[in-house]
mmCIF file of C-alpha atoms and ligand atoms in Angstrom:
data_model
loop_
_atom_site.group_PDB
_atom_site.id
_atom_site.type_symbol
_atom_site.label_atom_id
_atom_site.label_comp_id
_atom_site.label_asym_id
_atom_site.label_seq_id
_atom_site.Cartn_x
_atom_site.Cartn_y
_atom_site.Cartn_z
ATOM 1 C CA UNK Z 1 148.662 87.736 146.216
ATOM 2 C CA UNK Z 2 147.355 90.274 143.795
ATOM 3 C CA UNK Z 3 146.632 93.528 145.556
ATOM 4 C CA UNK Z 4 143.643 95.502 144.523
ATOM 5 C CA UNK Z 5 142.761 98.759 146.179
ATOM 6 C CA UNK Z 6 140.520 98.222 149.174
ATOM 7 C CA UNK Z 7 137.082 99.388 148.236
ATOM 8 C CA UNK Z 8 135.751 102.006 150.580
ATOM 9 C CA UNK Z 9 132.535 101.898 148.535
ATOM 10 C CA UNK Z 10 131.799 98.556 150.102
ATOM 11 C CA UNK Z 11 132.112 99.695 153.718
ATOM 12 C CA UNK Z 12 128.336 99.921 153.904
ATOM 13 C CA UNK Z 13 128.139 96.178 153.497
ATOM 14 C CA UNK Z 14 129.431 95.623 156.986
ATOM 15 C CA UNK Z 15 126.673 95.892 159.529
ATOM 16 C CA UNK Z 16 129.215 95.982 162.346
ATOM 17 C CA UNK Z 17 131.811 98.738 162.127
ATOM 18 C CA UNK Z 18 135.308 97.346 162.151
ATOM 19 C CA UNK Z 19 138.356 99.190 163.449
ATOM 20 C CA UNK Z 20 140.417 100.928 160.807
ATOM 21 C CA UNK Z 21 143.635 98.943 160.724
ATOM 22 C CA UNK Z 22 146.463 99.810 158.453
ATOM 23 C CA UNK Z 23 147.068 97.149 155.866
ATOM 24 C CA UNK Z 24 150.405 95.512 156.744
ATOM 25 C CA UNK Z 25 151.731 95.718 153.226
ATOM 26 C CA UNK Z 26 150.083 98.717 151.604
ATOM 27 C CA UNK Z 27 149.504 100.881 154.676
ATOM 28 C CA UNK Z 28 145.971 101.410 153.380
ATOM 29 C CA UNK Z 29 142.944 101.234 155.539
ATOM 30 C CA UNK Z 30 141.561 97.765 155.010
ATOM 31 C CA UNK Z 31 137.930 98.594 155.617
ATOM 32 C CA UNK Z 32 135.987 97.256 152.698
ATOM 33 C CA UNK Z 33 133.746 94.307 152.212
ATOM 34 C CA UNK Z 34 136.944 92.397 152.783
ATOM 35 C CA UNK Z 35 138.593 92.818 156.120
ATOM 36 C CA UNK Z 36 141.629 92.530 158.353
ATOM 37 C CA UNK Z 37 139.475 91.515 161.306
ATOM 38 C CA UNK Z 38 136.281 89.517 160.943
ATOM 39 C CA UNK Z 39 134.109 87.354 163.184
ATOM 40 C CA UNK Z 40 136.262 84.467 161.964
ATOM 41 C CA UNK Z 41 139.546 85.877 163.289
ATOM 42 C CA UNK Z 42 142.166 88.273 161.997
ATOM 43 C CA UNK Z 43 144.985 88.660 159.539
ATOM 44 C CA UNK Z 44 147.831 86.465 160.714
ATOM 45 C CA UNK Z 45 151.519 87.079 161.165
ATOM 46 C CA UNK Z 46 153.407 85.013 158.559
ATOM 47 C CA UNK Z 47 156.198 84.368 161.072
ATOM 48 C CA UNK Z 48 153.743 82.633 163.417
ATOM 49 C CA UNK Z 49 152.229 80.161 160.954
ATOM 50 C CA UNK Z 50 151.578 76.884 162.791
ATOM 51 C CA UNK Z 51 150.229 74.954 159.816
ATOM 52 C CA UNK Z 52 149.972 75.205 156.065
ATOM 53 C CA UNK Z 53 146.868 73.888 154.352
ATOM 54 C CA UNK Z 54 146.482 73.459 150.589
ATOM 55 C CA UNK Z 55 143.058 73.995 149.110
ATOM 56 C CA UNK Z 56 142.356 73.092 145.509
ATOM 57 C CA UNK Z 57 139.856 75.104 143.414
ATOM 58 C CA UNK Z 58 138.181 73.424 140.466
ATOM 59 C CA UNK Z 59 135.878 74.463 137.644
ATOM 60 C CA UNK Z 60 133.426 71.861 138.961
ATOM 61 C CA UNK Z 61 132.844 74.644 141.552
ATOM 62 C CA UNK Z 62 134.364 72.693 144.398
ATOM 63 C CA UNK Z 63 137.053 73.367 146.918
ATOM 64 C CA UNK Z 64 139.054 70.349 148.042
ATOM 65 C CA UNK Z 65 139.131 69.743 150.851
ATOM 66 C CA UNK Z 66 135.790 71.305 151.598
ATOM 67 C CA UNK Z 67 136.234 71.175 155.355
ATOM 68 C CA UNK Z 68 138.966 72.385 157.665
ATOM 69 C CA UNK Z 69 139.368 71.693 161.360
ATOM 70 C CA UNK Z 70 141.420 74.302 163.202
ATOM 71 C CA UNK Z 71 142.566 74.588 166.801
ATOM 72 C CA UNK Z 72 141.556 77.985 168.232
ATOM 73 C CA UNK Z 73 144.455 80.395 168.235
ATOM 74 C CA UNK Z 74 146.270 78.760 165.345
ATOM 75 C CA UNK Z 75 147.636 80.797 162.513
ATOM 76 C CA UNK Z 76 147.181 79.038 159.200
ATOM 77 C CA UNK Z 77 148.756 79.611 155.854
ATOM 78 C CA UNK Z 78 146.051 78.677 153.379
ATOM 79 C CA UNK Z 79 147.466 78.039 149.939
ATOM 80 C CA UNK Z 80 144.638 78.209 147.417
ATOM 81 C CA UNK Z 81 145.540 76.590 144.121
ATOM 82 C CA UNK Z 82 143.408 77.106 141.047
ATOM 83 C CA UNK Z 83 143.359 73.855 139.069
ATOM 84 C CA UNK Z 84 140.743 75.171 136.671
ATOM 85 C CA UNK Z 85 140.577 77.285 133.541
ATOM 86 C CA UNK Z 86 138.664 80.243 135.007
ATOM 87 C CA UNK Z 87 139.278 82.729 137.783
ATOM 88 C CA UNK Z 88 138.282 81.685 141.304
ATOM 89 C CA UNK Z 89 138.476 83.437 144.637
ATOM 90 C CA UNK Z 90 138.540 82.424 148.258
ATOM 91 C CA UNK Z 91 136.931 84.597 150.921
ATOM 92 C CA UNK Z 92 136.940 83.720 154.634
ATOM 93 C CA UNK Z 93 134.272 84.834 157.062
ATOM 94 C CA UNK Z 94 131.352 83.979 159.239
ATOM 95 C CA UNK Z 95 128.290 82.651 157.384
ATOM 96 C CA UNK Z 96 126.694 86.093 157.925
ATOM 97 C CA UNK Z 97 129.682 87.921 156.501
ATOM 98 C CA UNK Z 98 129.769 85.633 153.480
ATOM 99 C CA UNK Z 99 126.039 86.220 152.931
ATOM 100 C CA UNK Z 100 126.516 89.989 153.086
ATOM 101 C CA UNK Z 101 129.403 89.808 150.686
ATOM 102 C CA UNK Z 102 127.347 87.703 148.259
ATOM 103 C CA UNK Z 103 124.552 90.250 148.411
ATOM 104 C CA UNK Z 104 127.018 93.096 147.756
ATOM 105 C CA UNK Z 105 128.437 91.274 144.758
ATOM 106 C CA UNK Z 106 124.984 90.748 143.352
ATOM 107 C CA UNK Z 107 124.371 94.507 143.548
ATOM 108 C CA UNK Z 108 127.797 95.414 142.231
ATOM 109 C CA UNK Z 109 129.481 92.567 140.303
ATOM 110 C CA UNK Z 110 132.367 94.851 139.324
ATOM 111 C CA UNK Z 111 133.281 95.758 142.865
ATOM 112 C CA UNK Z 112 136.956 95.816 143.594
ATOM 113 C CA UNK Z 113 138.474 93.415 146.072
ATOM 114 C CA UNK Z 114 141.492 93.243 148.227
ATOM 115 C CA UNK Z 115 141.887 92.379 151.858
ATOM 116 C CA UNK Z 116 143.752 89.876 153.993
ATOM 117 C CA UNK Z 117 140.725 87.552 154.279
ATOM 118 C CA UNK Z 118 140.463 86.943 150.551
ATOM 119 C CA UNK Z 119 142.448 86.102 147.441
ATOM 120 C CA UNK Z 120 141.750 85.966 143.763
ATOM 121 C CA UNK Z 121 143.488 83.048 142.103
ATOM 122 C CA UNK Z 122 144.144 83.012 138.361
ATOM 123 C CA UNK Z 123 144.045 79.678 136.489
ATOM 124 C CA UNK Z 124 147.162 77.642 137.211
ATOM 125 C CA UNK Z 125 148.224 79.943 140.040
ATOM 126 C CA UNK Z 126 148.348 79.728 143.822
ATOM 127 C CA UNK Z 127 147.729 82.539 146.310
ATOM 128 C CA UNK Z 128 148.027 82.573 150.073
ATOM 129 C CA UNK Z 129 146.003 83.785 153.010
ATOM 130 C CA UNK Z 130 147.625 83.920 156.428
ATOM 131 C CA UNK Z 131 144.884 83.981 159.005
ATOM 132 C CA UNK Z 132 144.729 83.677 162.789
ATOM 133 C CA UNK Z 133 141.632 81.785 163.870
ATOM 134 C CA UNK Z 134 141.224 83.251 167.346
ATOM 135 C CA UNK Z 135 137.461 82.811 167.585
ATOM 136 C CA UNK Z 136 135.714 79.492 168.180
ATOM 137 C CA UNK Z 137 132.884 78.640 165.839
ATOM 138 C CA UNK Z 138 131.817 77.546 162.414
ATOM 139 C CA UNK Z 139 133.055 79.649 159.543
ATOM 140 C CA UNK Z 140 132.991 79.529 155.784
ATOM 141 C CA UNK Z 141 135.304 79.940 152.853
ATOM 142 C CA UNK Z 142 133.674 80.663 149.538
ATOM 143 C CA UNK Z 143 134.139 81.727 145.972
ATOM 144 C CA UNK Z 144 131.741 84.593 145.382
ATOM 145 C CA UNK Z 145 132.291 85.099 141.682
ATOM 146 C CA UNK Z 146 128.927 85.086 139.885
ATOM 147 C CA UNK Z 147 127.293 81.667 140.043
ATOM 148 C CA UNK Z 148 130.163 79.887 141.779
ATOM 149 C CA UNK Z 149 128.880 79.831 145.349
ATOM 150 C CA UNK Z 150 125.422 78.959 144.083
ATOM 151 C CA UNK Z 151 126.942 75.963 142.222
ATOM 152 C CA UNK Z 152 128.499 74.700 145.453
ATOM 153 C CA UNK Z 153 131.804 76.530 145.719
ATOM 154 C CA UNK Z 154 132.064 76.874 149.465
ATOM 155 C CA UNK Z 155 133.567 75.055 152.402
ATOM 156 C CA UNK Z 156 133.458 75.063 156.186
ATOM 157 C CA UNK Z 157 136.027 75.808 158.858
ATOM 158 C CA UNK Z 158 135.425 74.490 162.361
ATOM 159 C CA UNK Z 159 137.496 76.250 165.016
ATOM 160 C CA UNK Z 160 137.568 74.523 168.384
HETATM 161 CU CU1 CU U 1 135.019 80.132 141.769
#
């Protein structure tokens, strides 16, 4: 996964303060508009992955599959594969977190990214997110690059 510097400039996006957790790989604080802990769970331990799920990303602005069903407490390895010709991203969060992130990107399209709950995926590449879904509920994954979400590039995660 490409590592960008976590963007402290985006901390204001989060209406709920999140604890400052050291990033497991960079040692950086992961507070940004991306996060180590969100309402949808937390960064997972790769040694505890219970299930690997492949998600395709297409220039038709669709993820496939567009729905995931997860058992609460499971750690998933999500392998996002970009089958298109343009950059896509995948961001996990609650619907509210995704909406705040979209709003932040509208205000600042050049904002830097980098956190365990998201990955940028170059054309022809795959990137992984390891995430522990320890909260029940309905969550989203989305591509928030300009125009992509609006064109339908989002999916749902049901944790039960
Ligand atoms: Cu996209």
